[in-house]
Amino acid sequence: MNLEITRQAEAAAESLETSSDSTTGMIDPEQGNDQSEILPKDRLGLAGRRALEGFSESPHTHILLSDPTRGLLEKWNEINKSLGSVQDSFELGWRSNWGTLMSRATGNRNWAELGLAWSRIKEAMSLFSHPIGSSTGPWRLTDGSPPVADEVAKMLMDSMRFLYARLLSEVQRLSAIDIVPAELLDAAHGPISPPAADA
């Protein structure tokens, strides 16, 4: 089990490293991507801000040597909740291919890499825990599952920290997209310039 967790954690980390910056992650319109799927900026910004509201501050979680799986589970549930906020805000439902759908909606393939990394970490977590009721809710430890070795737990925790940081970064990028208030728009001439100050 520890070998499988190690494999999944390494694969997740590798996926995340490929989405290191937004410039290389942008989809090239000349590569045949359907640009009509990319949401307009006002919807992207609004959905990004809504998603960000569902993120909680992520404290630096330490691995407890006496019971490392509980620390892993706490971090996983935190990430799972944040992902739920993204999926709800972009009206994706809880689909397994949410990363691909987000890439299409934002024009940024980093989301596909995040979705792949999340799936690999989820596979590792499923070896010693399971969702309560459904995959959308919190997870809990499986009774009688073997303990996770300390060094393996640390590797998986590092992958989860990296995933959370990348996820938060992408949502913050979307939430920062400017939206011009409707009252400042002139239908015929675009944004209305503020009146010049009297000399």
Coordinates of C-alpha atoms in Angstrom, one line a residue:
M1 CA 0.0 0.0 0.0
N2 CA 2.8 2.4 0.9
L3 CA 4.5 1.7 -2.5
E4 CA 1.2 2.6 -4.3
I5 CA 0.8 5.8 -2.3
T6 CA 4.4 6.8 -3.2
R7 CA 3.7 6.1 -6.8
Q8 CA 0.5 8.2 -6.8
A9 CA 2.1 11.1 -4.9
E10 CA 5.1 11.2 -7.3
A11 CA 2.8 11.2 -10.3
A12 CA 0.7 14.0 -8.8
A13 CA 3.8 16.1 -8.1
E14 CA 4.9 15.5 -11.7
S15 CA 1.6 16.7 -13.0
L16 CA 1.7 19.8 -10.9
E17 CA 5.2 20.7 -12.0
T18 CA 4.0 21.0 -15.6
S19 CA 1.6 23.8 -14.7
S20 CA 4.2 26.1 -13.1
D21 CA 3.1 29.4 -14.7
S22 CA 0.1 30.8 -16.5
T23 CA 1.9 31.9 -19.7
T24 CA 2.9 28.4 -20.8
G25 CA -0.5 27.2 -19.6
M26 CA -2.6 29.3 -21.9
I27 CA -4.3 27.4 -24.8
D28 CA -3.1 28.4 -28.2
P29 CA -6.2 29.3 -30.4
E30 CA -4.3 28.1 -33.5
Q31 CA -4.2 24.5 -32.1
G32 CA -7.8 23.9 -32.9
N33 CA -9.3 24.5 -29.5
D34 CA -12.9 25.6 -29.6
Q35 CA -12.6 29.2 -28.3
S36 CA -16.4 29.5 -28.0
E37 CA -16.2 27.4 -24.8
I38 CA -14.1 30.0 -23.0
L39 CA -16.3 32.0 -20.7
P40 CA -16.3 35.8 -21.1
K41 CA -14.1 37.7 -18.6
D42 CA -17.0 39.0 -16.5
R43 CA -18.3 35.5 -15.9
L44 CA -14.8 34.2 -15.2
G45 CA -14.0 36.9 -12.7
L46 CA -17.4 36.6 -10.9
A47 CA -17.1 32.8 -10.7
G48 CA -13.5 33.1 -9.5
R49 CA -14.5 35.5 -6.7
R50 CA -17.3 33.2 -5.7
A51 CA -15.0 30.2 -5.6
L52 CA -12.4 32.0 -3.5
E53 CA -15.0 32.6 -0.8
G54 CA -15.2 28.9 -0.3
F55 CA -11.5 28.6 0.4
S56 CA -10.4 28.5 4.0
E57 CA -6.9 29.6 5.1
S58 CA -4.6 26.6 4.8
P59 CA -2.5 26.3 8.0
H60 CA 0.9 24.5 7.8
T61 CA -0.2 21.0 8.6
H62 CA 2.4 18.8 10.3
I63 CA 2.6 15.0 10.0
L64 CA 2.0 13.4 13.4
L65 CA 4.5 10.6 13.7
S66 CA 2.1 8.8 16.0
D67 CA -0.7 8.8 13.5
P68 CA 0.2 10.4 10.1
T69 CA -2.9 9.3 8.3
R70 CA -5.1 11.6 10.4
G71 CA -3.0 14.6 9.3
L72 CA -3.3 13.5 5.7
L73 CA -7.1 13.1 6.0
E74 CA -7.5 16.6 7.5
K75 CA -5.6 18.1 4.6
W76 CA -7.4 16.1 2.0
N77 CA -10.8 17.2 3.4
E78 CA -9.7 20.8 3.2
I79 CA -8.7 20.4 -0.4
N80 CA -11.9 18.5 -1.2
K81 CA -14.0 21.4 0.2
S82 CA -12.0 23.9 -1.9
L83 CA -12.5 21.9 -5.0
G84 CA -16.2 21.8 -4.3
S85 CA -16.3 25.5 -4.2
V86 CA -14.7 25.7 -7.6
Q87 CA -17.0 23.1 -9.1
D88 CA -20.1 24.8 -7.6
S89 CA -19.1 28.3 -8.7
F90 CA -18.5 27.2 -12.3
E91 CA -21.6 25.0 -12.3
L92 CA -19.6 21.9 -13.2
G93 CA -21.3 19.6 -10.8
W94 CA -19.1 16.9 -9.2
R95 CA -17.7 15.6 -12.5
S96 CA -14.6 13.5 -12.6
N97 CA -13.3 15.5 -15.6
W98 CA -13.7 18.9 -13.9
G99 CA -10.1 19.9 -14.7
T100 CA -10.6 19.5 -18.4
L101 CA -13.9 21.4 -18.2
M102 CA -12.2 24.2 -16.3
S103 CA -9.4 24.4 -19.0
R104 CA -12.1 24.9 -21.6
A105 CA -13.9 27.5 -19.6
T106 CA -10.8 29.5 -18.7
G107 CA -8.6 28.9 -21.8
N108 CA -5.8 27.8 -19.4
R109 CA -4.6 24.2 -19.5
N110 CA -3.2 24.4 -16.0
W111 CA -6.6 23.3 -14.8
A112 CA -6.3 20.0 -16.7
E113 CA -3.0 19.3 -14.9
L114 CA -4.6 20.2 -11.6
G115 CA -7.5 17.8 -12.3
L116 CA -5.0 15.0 -13.1
A117 CA -3.0 15.6 -10.0
W118 CA -6.1 15.6 -7.9
S119 CA -7.2 12.3 -9.3
R120 CA -3.9 10.7 -8.6
I121 CA -3.9 12.0 -5.0
K122 CA -7.4 10.8 -4.6
E123 CA -6.3 7.3 -5.7
A124 CA -3.7 7.3 -3.0
M125 CA -6.1 8.5 -0.4
S126 CA -8.6 5.8 -1.3
L127 CA -6.1 3.1 -0.1
F128 CA -6.7 4.0 3.6
S129 CA -9.8 6.2 3.6
H130 CA -13.2 6.5 2.0
P131 CA -15.9 9.2 1.4
I132 CA -18.8 9.5 3.8
G133 CA -21.9 9.0 1.8
S134 CA -20.5 10.2 -1.6
S135 CA -17.3 11.4 -3.1
T136 CA -18.4 15.0 -2.7
G137 CA -18.3 15.0 1.1
P138 CA -15.7 14.6 3.7
W139 CA -13.6 11.4 3.9
R140 CA -12.8 9.3 7.0
L141 CA -10.3 6.5 7.8
T142 CA -11.1 3.0 6.8
D143 CA -11.3 0.6 9.7
G144 CA -8.5 -1.8 9.9
S145 CA -6.4 -0.2 7.1
P146 CA -2.6 -0.6 7.6
P147 CA -0.7 2.4 8.8
V148 CA 1.1 4.7 6.3
A149 CA 4.8 4.9 6.7
D150 CA 6.1 8.3 7.9
E151 CA 8.2 9.0 4.9
V152 CA 5.4 8.1 2.6
A153 CA 2.9 10.2 4.5
K154 CA 5.3 13.2 4.2
M155 CA 5.6 12.7 0.5
L156 CA 1.8 12.6 0.0
M157 CA 1.4 15.6 2.3
D158 CA 3.9 17.6 0.3
S159 CA 2.0 16.8 -2.9
M160 CA -1.3 17.9 -1.3
R161 CA 0.3 21.2 -0.1
F162 CA 1.6 21.8 -3.6
L163 CA -1.8 21.0 -5.1
Y164 CA -3.6 23.3 -2.7
A165 CA -1.2 26.2 -3.4
R166 CA -1.5 25.8 -7.2
L167 CA -5.3 25.5 -6.9
L168 CA -5.5 28.7 -4.8
S169 CA -3.2 30.5 -7.2
E170 CA -5.3 29.7 -10.2
V171 CA -8.5 30.8 -8.4
Q172 CA -6.9 34.0 -7.2
R173 CA -5.9 34.7 -10.8
L174 CA -9.5 34.3 -12.0
S175 CA -10.9 36.4 -9.1
A176 CA -8.6 39.3 -10.0
I177 CA -10.1 39.6 -13.5
D178 CA -11.5 43.2 -13.7
I179 CA -15.2 43.7 -14.3
V180 CA -16.2 47.1 -15.5
P181 CA -19.4 48.1 -13.5
A182 CA -22.4 48.3 -15.8
E183 CA -23.1 52.0 -14.8
L184 CA -19.8 53.0 -16.2
L185 CA -20.5 51.5 -19.6
D186 CA -21.9 53.4 -22.6
A187 CA -23.4 51.0 -25.1
A188 CA -22.3 53.0 -28.1
H189 CA -18.9 54.2 -27.0
G190 CA -17.6 51.8 -24.4
P191 CA -16.3 52.8 -20.9
I192 CA -17.3 56.3 -19.9
S193 CA -14.3 58.5 -19.0
P194 CA -14.6 60.4 -15.7
P195 CA -15.4 64.1 -16.0
A196 CA -12.3 66.3 -16.1
A197 CA -11.6 68.3 -13.0
D198 CA -12.2 72.0 -13.2
A199 CA -9.0 74.0 -13.7

